[in-house]
Short mmCIF file of N, CA and C in Angstrom, two decimals:
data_model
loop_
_atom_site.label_atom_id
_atom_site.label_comp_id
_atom_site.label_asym_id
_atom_site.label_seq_id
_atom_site.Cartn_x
_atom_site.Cartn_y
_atom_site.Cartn_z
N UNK A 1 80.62 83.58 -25.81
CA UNK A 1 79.96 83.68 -24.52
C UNK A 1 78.94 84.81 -24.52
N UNK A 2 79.16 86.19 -25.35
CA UNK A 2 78.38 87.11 -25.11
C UNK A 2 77.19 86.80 -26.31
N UNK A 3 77.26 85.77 -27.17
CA UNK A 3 76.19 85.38 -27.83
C UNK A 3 74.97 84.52 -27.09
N UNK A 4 75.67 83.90 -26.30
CA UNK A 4 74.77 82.86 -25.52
C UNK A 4 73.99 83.94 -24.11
N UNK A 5 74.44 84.93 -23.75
CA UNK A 5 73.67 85.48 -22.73
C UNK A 5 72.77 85.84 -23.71
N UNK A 6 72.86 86.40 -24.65
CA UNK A 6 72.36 87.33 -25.12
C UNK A 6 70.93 86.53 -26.05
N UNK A 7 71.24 85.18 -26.16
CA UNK A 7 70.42 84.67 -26.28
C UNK A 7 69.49 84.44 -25.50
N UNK A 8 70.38 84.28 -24.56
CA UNK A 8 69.27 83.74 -23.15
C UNK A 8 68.67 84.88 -22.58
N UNK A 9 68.95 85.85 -22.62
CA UNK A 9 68.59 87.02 -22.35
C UNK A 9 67.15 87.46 -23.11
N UNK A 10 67.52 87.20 -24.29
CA UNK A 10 66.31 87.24 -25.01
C UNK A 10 65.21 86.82 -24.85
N UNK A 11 65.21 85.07 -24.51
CA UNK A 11 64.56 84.31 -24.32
C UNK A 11 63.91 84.50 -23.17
N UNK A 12 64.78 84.50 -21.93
CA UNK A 12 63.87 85.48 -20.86
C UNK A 12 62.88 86.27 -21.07
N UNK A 13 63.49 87.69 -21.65
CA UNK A 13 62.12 88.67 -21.77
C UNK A 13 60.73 88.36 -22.55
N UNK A 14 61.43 87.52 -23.81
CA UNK A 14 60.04 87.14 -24.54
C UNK A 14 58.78 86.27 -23.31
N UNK A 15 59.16 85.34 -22.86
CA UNK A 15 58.66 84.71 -21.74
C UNK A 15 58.00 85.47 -21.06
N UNK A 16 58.42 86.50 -20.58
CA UNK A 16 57.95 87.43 -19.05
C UNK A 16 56.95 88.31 -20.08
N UNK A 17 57.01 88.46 -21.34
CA UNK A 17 56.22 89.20 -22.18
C UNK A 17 54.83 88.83 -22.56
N UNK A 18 54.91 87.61 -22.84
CA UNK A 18 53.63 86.02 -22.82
C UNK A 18 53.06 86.37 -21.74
N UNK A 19 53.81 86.07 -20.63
CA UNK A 19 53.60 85.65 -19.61
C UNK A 19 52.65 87.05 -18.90
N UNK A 20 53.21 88.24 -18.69
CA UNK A 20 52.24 89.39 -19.03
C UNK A 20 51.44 89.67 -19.37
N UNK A 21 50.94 88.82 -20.79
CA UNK A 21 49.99 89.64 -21.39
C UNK A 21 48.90 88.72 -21.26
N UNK A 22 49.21 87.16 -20.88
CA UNK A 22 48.18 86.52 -20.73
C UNK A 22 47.77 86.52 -18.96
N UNK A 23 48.27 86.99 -17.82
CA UNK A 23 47.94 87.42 -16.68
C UNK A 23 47.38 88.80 -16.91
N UNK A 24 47.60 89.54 -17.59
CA UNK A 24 47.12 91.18 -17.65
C UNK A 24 45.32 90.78 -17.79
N UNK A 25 44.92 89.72 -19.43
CA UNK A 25 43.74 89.67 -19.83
C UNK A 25 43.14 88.63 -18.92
N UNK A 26 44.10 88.27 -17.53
CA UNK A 26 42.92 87.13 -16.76
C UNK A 26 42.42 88.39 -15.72
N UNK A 27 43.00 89.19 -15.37
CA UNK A 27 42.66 90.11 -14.29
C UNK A 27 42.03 91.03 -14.58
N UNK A 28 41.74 91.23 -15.57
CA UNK A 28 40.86 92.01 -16.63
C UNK A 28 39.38 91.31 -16.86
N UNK A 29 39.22 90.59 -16.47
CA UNK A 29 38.38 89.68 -17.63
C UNK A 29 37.17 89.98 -16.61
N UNK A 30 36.93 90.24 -15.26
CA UNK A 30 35.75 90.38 -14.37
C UNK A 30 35.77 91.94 -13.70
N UNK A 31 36.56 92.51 -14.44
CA UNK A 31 36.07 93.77 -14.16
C UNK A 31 35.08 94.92 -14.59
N UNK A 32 34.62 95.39 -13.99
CA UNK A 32 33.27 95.84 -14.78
C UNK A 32 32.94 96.23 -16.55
N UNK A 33 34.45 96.77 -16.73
CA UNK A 33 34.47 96.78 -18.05
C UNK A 33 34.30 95.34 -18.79
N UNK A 34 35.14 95.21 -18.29
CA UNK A 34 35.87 93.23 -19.00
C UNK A 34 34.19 92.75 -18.37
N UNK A 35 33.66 92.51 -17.53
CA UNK A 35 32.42 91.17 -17.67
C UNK A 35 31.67 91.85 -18.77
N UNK A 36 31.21 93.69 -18.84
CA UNK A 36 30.07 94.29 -19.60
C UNK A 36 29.90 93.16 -21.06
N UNK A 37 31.43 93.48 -21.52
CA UNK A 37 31.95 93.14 -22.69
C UNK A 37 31.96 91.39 -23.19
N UNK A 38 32.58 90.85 -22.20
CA UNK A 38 32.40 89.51 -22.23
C UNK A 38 31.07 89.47 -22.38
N UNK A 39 30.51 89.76 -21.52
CA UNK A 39 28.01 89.52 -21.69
C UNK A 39 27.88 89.95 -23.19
N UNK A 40 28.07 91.40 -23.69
CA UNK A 40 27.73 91.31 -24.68
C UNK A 40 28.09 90.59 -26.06
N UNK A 41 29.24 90.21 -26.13
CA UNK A 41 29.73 89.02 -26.89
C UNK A 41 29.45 87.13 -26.50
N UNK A 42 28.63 86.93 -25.59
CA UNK A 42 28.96 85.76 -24.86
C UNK A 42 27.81 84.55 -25.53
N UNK A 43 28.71 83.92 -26.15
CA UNK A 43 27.75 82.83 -27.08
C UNK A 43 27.45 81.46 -26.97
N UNK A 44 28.12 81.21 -25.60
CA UNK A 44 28.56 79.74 -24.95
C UNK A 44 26.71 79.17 -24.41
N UNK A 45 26.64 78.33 -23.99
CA UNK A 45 25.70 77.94 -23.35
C UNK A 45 26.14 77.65 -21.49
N UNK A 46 27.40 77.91 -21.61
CA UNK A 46 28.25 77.33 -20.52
C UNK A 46 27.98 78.43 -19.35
N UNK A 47 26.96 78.23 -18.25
CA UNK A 47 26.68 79.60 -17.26
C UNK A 47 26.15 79.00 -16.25
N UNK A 48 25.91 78.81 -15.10
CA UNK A 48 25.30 78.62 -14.10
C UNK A 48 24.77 79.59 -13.34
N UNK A 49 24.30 79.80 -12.35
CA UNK A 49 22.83 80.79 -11.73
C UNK A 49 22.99 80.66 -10.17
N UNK A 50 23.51 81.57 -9.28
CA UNK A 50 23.65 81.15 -8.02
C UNK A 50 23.01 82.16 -7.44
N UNK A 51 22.83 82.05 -6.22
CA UNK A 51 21.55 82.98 -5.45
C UNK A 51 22.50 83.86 -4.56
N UNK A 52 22.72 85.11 -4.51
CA UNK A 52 23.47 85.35 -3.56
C UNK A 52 23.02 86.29 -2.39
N UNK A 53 23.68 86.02 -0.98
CA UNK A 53 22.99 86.43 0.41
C UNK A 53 22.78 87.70 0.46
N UNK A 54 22.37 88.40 1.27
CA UNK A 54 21.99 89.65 1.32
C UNK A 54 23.40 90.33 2.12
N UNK A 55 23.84 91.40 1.30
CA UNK A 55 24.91 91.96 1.51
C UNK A 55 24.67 92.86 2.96
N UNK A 56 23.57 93.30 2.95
CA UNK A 56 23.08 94.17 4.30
C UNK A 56 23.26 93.24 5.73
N UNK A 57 23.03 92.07 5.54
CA UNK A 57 22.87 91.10 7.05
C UNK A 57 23.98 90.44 6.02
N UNK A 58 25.07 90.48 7.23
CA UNK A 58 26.39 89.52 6.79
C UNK A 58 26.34 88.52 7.63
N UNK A 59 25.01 88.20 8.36
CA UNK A 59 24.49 86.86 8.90
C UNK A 59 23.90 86.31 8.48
N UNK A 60 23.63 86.61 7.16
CA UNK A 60 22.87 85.60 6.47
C UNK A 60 23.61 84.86 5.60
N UNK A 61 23.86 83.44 6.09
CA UNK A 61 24.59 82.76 4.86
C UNK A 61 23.60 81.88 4.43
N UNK A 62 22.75 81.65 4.41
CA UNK A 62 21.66 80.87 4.34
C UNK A 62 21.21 81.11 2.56
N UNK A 63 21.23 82.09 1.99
CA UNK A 63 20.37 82.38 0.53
C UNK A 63 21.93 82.50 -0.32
N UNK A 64 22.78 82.42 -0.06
CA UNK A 64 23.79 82.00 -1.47
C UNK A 64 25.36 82.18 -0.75
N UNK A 65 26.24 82.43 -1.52
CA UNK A 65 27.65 82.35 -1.39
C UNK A 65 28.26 83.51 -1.23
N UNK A 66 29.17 83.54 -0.20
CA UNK A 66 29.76 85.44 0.49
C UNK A 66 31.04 85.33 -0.84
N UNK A 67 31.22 84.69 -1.73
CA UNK A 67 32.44 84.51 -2.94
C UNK A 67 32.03 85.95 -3.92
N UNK A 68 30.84 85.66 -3.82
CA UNK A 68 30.02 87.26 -5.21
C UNK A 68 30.17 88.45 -4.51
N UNK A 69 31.24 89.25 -5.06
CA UNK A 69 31.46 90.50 -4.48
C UNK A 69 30.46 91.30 -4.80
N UNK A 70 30.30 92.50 -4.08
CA UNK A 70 29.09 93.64 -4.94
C UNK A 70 29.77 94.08 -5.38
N UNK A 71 28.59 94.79 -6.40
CA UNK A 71 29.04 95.38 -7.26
C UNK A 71 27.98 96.90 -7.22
N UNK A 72 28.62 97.86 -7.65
CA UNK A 72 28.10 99.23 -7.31
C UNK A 72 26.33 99.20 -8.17
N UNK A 73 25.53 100.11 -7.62
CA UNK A 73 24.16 100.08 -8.56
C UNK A 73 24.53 100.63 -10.16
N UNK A 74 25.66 101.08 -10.26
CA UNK A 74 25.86 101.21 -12.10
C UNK A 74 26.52 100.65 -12.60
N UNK A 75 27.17 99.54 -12.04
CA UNK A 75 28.29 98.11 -12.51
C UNK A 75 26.93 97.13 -12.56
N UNK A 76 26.27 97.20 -11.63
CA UNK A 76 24.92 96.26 -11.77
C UNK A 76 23.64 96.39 -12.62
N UNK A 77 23.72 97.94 -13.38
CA UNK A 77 22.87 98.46 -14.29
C UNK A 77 23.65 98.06 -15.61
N UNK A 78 25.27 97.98 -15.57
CA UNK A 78 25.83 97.97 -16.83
C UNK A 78 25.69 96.09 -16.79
N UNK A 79 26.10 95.90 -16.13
CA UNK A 79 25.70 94.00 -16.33
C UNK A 79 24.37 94.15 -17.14
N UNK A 80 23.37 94.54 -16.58
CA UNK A 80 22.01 93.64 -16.89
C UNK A 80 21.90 94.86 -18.37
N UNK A 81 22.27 95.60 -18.54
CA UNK A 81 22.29 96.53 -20.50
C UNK A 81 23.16 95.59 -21.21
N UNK A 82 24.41 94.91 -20.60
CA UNK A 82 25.16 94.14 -21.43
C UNK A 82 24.48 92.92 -21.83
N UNK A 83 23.63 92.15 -20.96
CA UNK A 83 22.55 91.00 -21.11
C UNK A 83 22.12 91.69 -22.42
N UNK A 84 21.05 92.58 -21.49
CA UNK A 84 19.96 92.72 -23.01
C UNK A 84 20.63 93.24 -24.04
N UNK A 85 21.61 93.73 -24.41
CA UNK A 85 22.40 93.91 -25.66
C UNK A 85 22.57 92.52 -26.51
N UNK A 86 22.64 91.25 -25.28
CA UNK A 86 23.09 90.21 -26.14
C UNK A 86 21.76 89.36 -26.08
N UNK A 87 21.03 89.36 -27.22
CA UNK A 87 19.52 89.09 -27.03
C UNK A 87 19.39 87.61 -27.15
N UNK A 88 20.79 86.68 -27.49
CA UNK A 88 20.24 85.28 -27.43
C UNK A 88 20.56 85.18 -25.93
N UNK A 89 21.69 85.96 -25.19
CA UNK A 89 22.27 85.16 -23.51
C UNK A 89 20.60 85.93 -23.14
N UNK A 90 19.90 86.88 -23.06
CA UNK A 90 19.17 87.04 -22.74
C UNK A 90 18.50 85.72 -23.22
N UNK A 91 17.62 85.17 -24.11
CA UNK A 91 16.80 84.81 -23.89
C UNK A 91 17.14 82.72 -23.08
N UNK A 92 18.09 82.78 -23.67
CA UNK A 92 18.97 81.70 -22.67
C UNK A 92 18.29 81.78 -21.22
N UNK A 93 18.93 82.93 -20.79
CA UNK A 93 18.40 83.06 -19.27
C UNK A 93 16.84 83.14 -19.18
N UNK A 94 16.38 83.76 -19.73
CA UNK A 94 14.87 83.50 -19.73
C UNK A 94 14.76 81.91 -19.88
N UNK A 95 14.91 81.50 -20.74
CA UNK A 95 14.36 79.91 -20.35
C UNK A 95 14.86 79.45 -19.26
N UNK A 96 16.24 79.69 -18.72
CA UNK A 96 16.58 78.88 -16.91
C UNK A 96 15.73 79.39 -15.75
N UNK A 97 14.43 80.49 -16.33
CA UNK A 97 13.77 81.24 -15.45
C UNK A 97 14.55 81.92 -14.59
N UNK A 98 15.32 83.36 -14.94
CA UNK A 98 16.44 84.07 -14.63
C UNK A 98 15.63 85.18 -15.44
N UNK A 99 15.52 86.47 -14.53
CA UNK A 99 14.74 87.69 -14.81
C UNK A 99 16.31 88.54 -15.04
N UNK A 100 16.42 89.18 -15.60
CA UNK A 100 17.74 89.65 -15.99
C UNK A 100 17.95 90.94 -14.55
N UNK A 101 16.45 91.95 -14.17
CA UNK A 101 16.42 92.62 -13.52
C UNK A 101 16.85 91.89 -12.12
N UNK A 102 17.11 90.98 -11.90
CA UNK A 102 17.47 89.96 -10.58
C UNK A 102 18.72 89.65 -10.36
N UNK A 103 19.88 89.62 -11.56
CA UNK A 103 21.06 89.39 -11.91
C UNK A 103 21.50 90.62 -10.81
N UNK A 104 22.71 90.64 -10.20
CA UNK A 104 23.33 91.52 -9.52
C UNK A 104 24.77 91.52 -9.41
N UNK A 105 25.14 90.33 -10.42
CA UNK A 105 27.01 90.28 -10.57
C UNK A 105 26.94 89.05 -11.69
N UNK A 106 27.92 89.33 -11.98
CA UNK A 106 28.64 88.45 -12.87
C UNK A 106 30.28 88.10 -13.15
N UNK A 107 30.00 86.70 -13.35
CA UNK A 107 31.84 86.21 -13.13
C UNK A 107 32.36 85.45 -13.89
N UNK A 108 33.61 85.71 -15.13
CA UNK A 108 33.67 84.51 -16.11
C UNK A 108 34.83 83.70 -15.25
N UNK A 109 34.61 82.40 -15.67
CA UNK A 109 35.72 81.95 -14.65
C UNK A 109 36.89 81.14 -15.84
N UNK A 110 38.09 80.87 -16.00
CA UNK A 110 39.31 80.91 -16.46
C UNK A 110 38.82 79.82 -17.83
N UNK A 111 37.79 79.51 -17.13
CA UNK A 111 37.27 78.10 -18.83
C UNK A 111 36.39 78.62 -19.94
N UNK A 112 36.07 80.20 -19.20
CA UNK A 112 35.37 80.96 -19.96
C UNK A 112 33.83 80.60 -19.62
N UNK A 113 33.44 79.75 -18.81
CA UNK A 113 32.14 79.46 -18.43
C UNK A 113 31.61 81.45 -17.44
N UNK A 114 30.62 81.34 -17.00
CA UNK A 114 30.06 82.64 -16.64
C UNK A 114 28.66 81.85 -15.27
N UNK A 115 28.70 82.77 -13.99
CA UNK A 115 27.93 82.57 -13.36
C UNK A 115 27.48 84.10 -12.84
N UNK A 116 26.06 83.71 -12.79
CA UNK A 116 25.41 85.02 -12.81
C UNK A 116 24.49 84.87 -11.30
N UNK A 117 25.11 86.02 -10.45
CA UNK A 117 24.47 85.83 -8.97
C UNK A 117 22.62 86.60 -8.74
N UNK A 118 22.04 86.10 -8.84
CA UNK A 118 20.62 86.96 -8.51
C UNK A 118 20.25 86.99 -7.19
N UNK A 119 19.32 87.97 -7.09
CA UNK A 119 19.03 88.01 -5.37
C UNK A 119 17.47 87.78 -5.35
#
């Protein structure tokens, strides 16, 4: 009997251990550190481009989506150094006609795709 808890016991923690470490790197993954890093490694073609409203008038829903949180002026300086660090997502975005200086957040989402909010 004390073999079988002890199995199961085991089996539990390994689980909650997985299970940890792959929730730790999803909540990680859009934080200013975690997007910098993701941009400068990011080799996918997989990104879309959304316009987002003006944070000053929270009556304006009209120019993009209230979903793109801000982000401070040196989380938004480290986004657009992590771009140009990665000189093909840079020039990617240059061809979708996407000025990198316009970018003002960035978000990978769980498929690993990336959307980049400009204003």
């Amino acid at each position: 009997m004390n073999r079988i808890v002890t199995i199961t016991l085991a089996a539990a923690l390994s689980s909650l251990a997985f299970a940890g470490v792959s929730r730790a790197e999803s909540l990680g993954m859009n934080t200013a550190h975690g997007i910098e890093q993701t941009l400068r490694t990011f080799q996918g073609n997989d990104f879309n481009v959304e316009q987002v409203h003006n944070w000053r008038n929270l009556d304006d829903e009209t120019t993009g989506p209230r979903s793109a949180p801000e982000r401070s002026s040196q989380a938004i300086r480290g986004i657009q150094a992590s771009i140009d660090a990665n000189r093909s997502l840079a020039h990617r975005l240059n061809n979708e006609g996407v000025d990198v200086r316009n970018i003002v957040n960035a978000e990978q989402a769980a498929d690993g795709s990336l959307t980049f909010y400009v204003r």
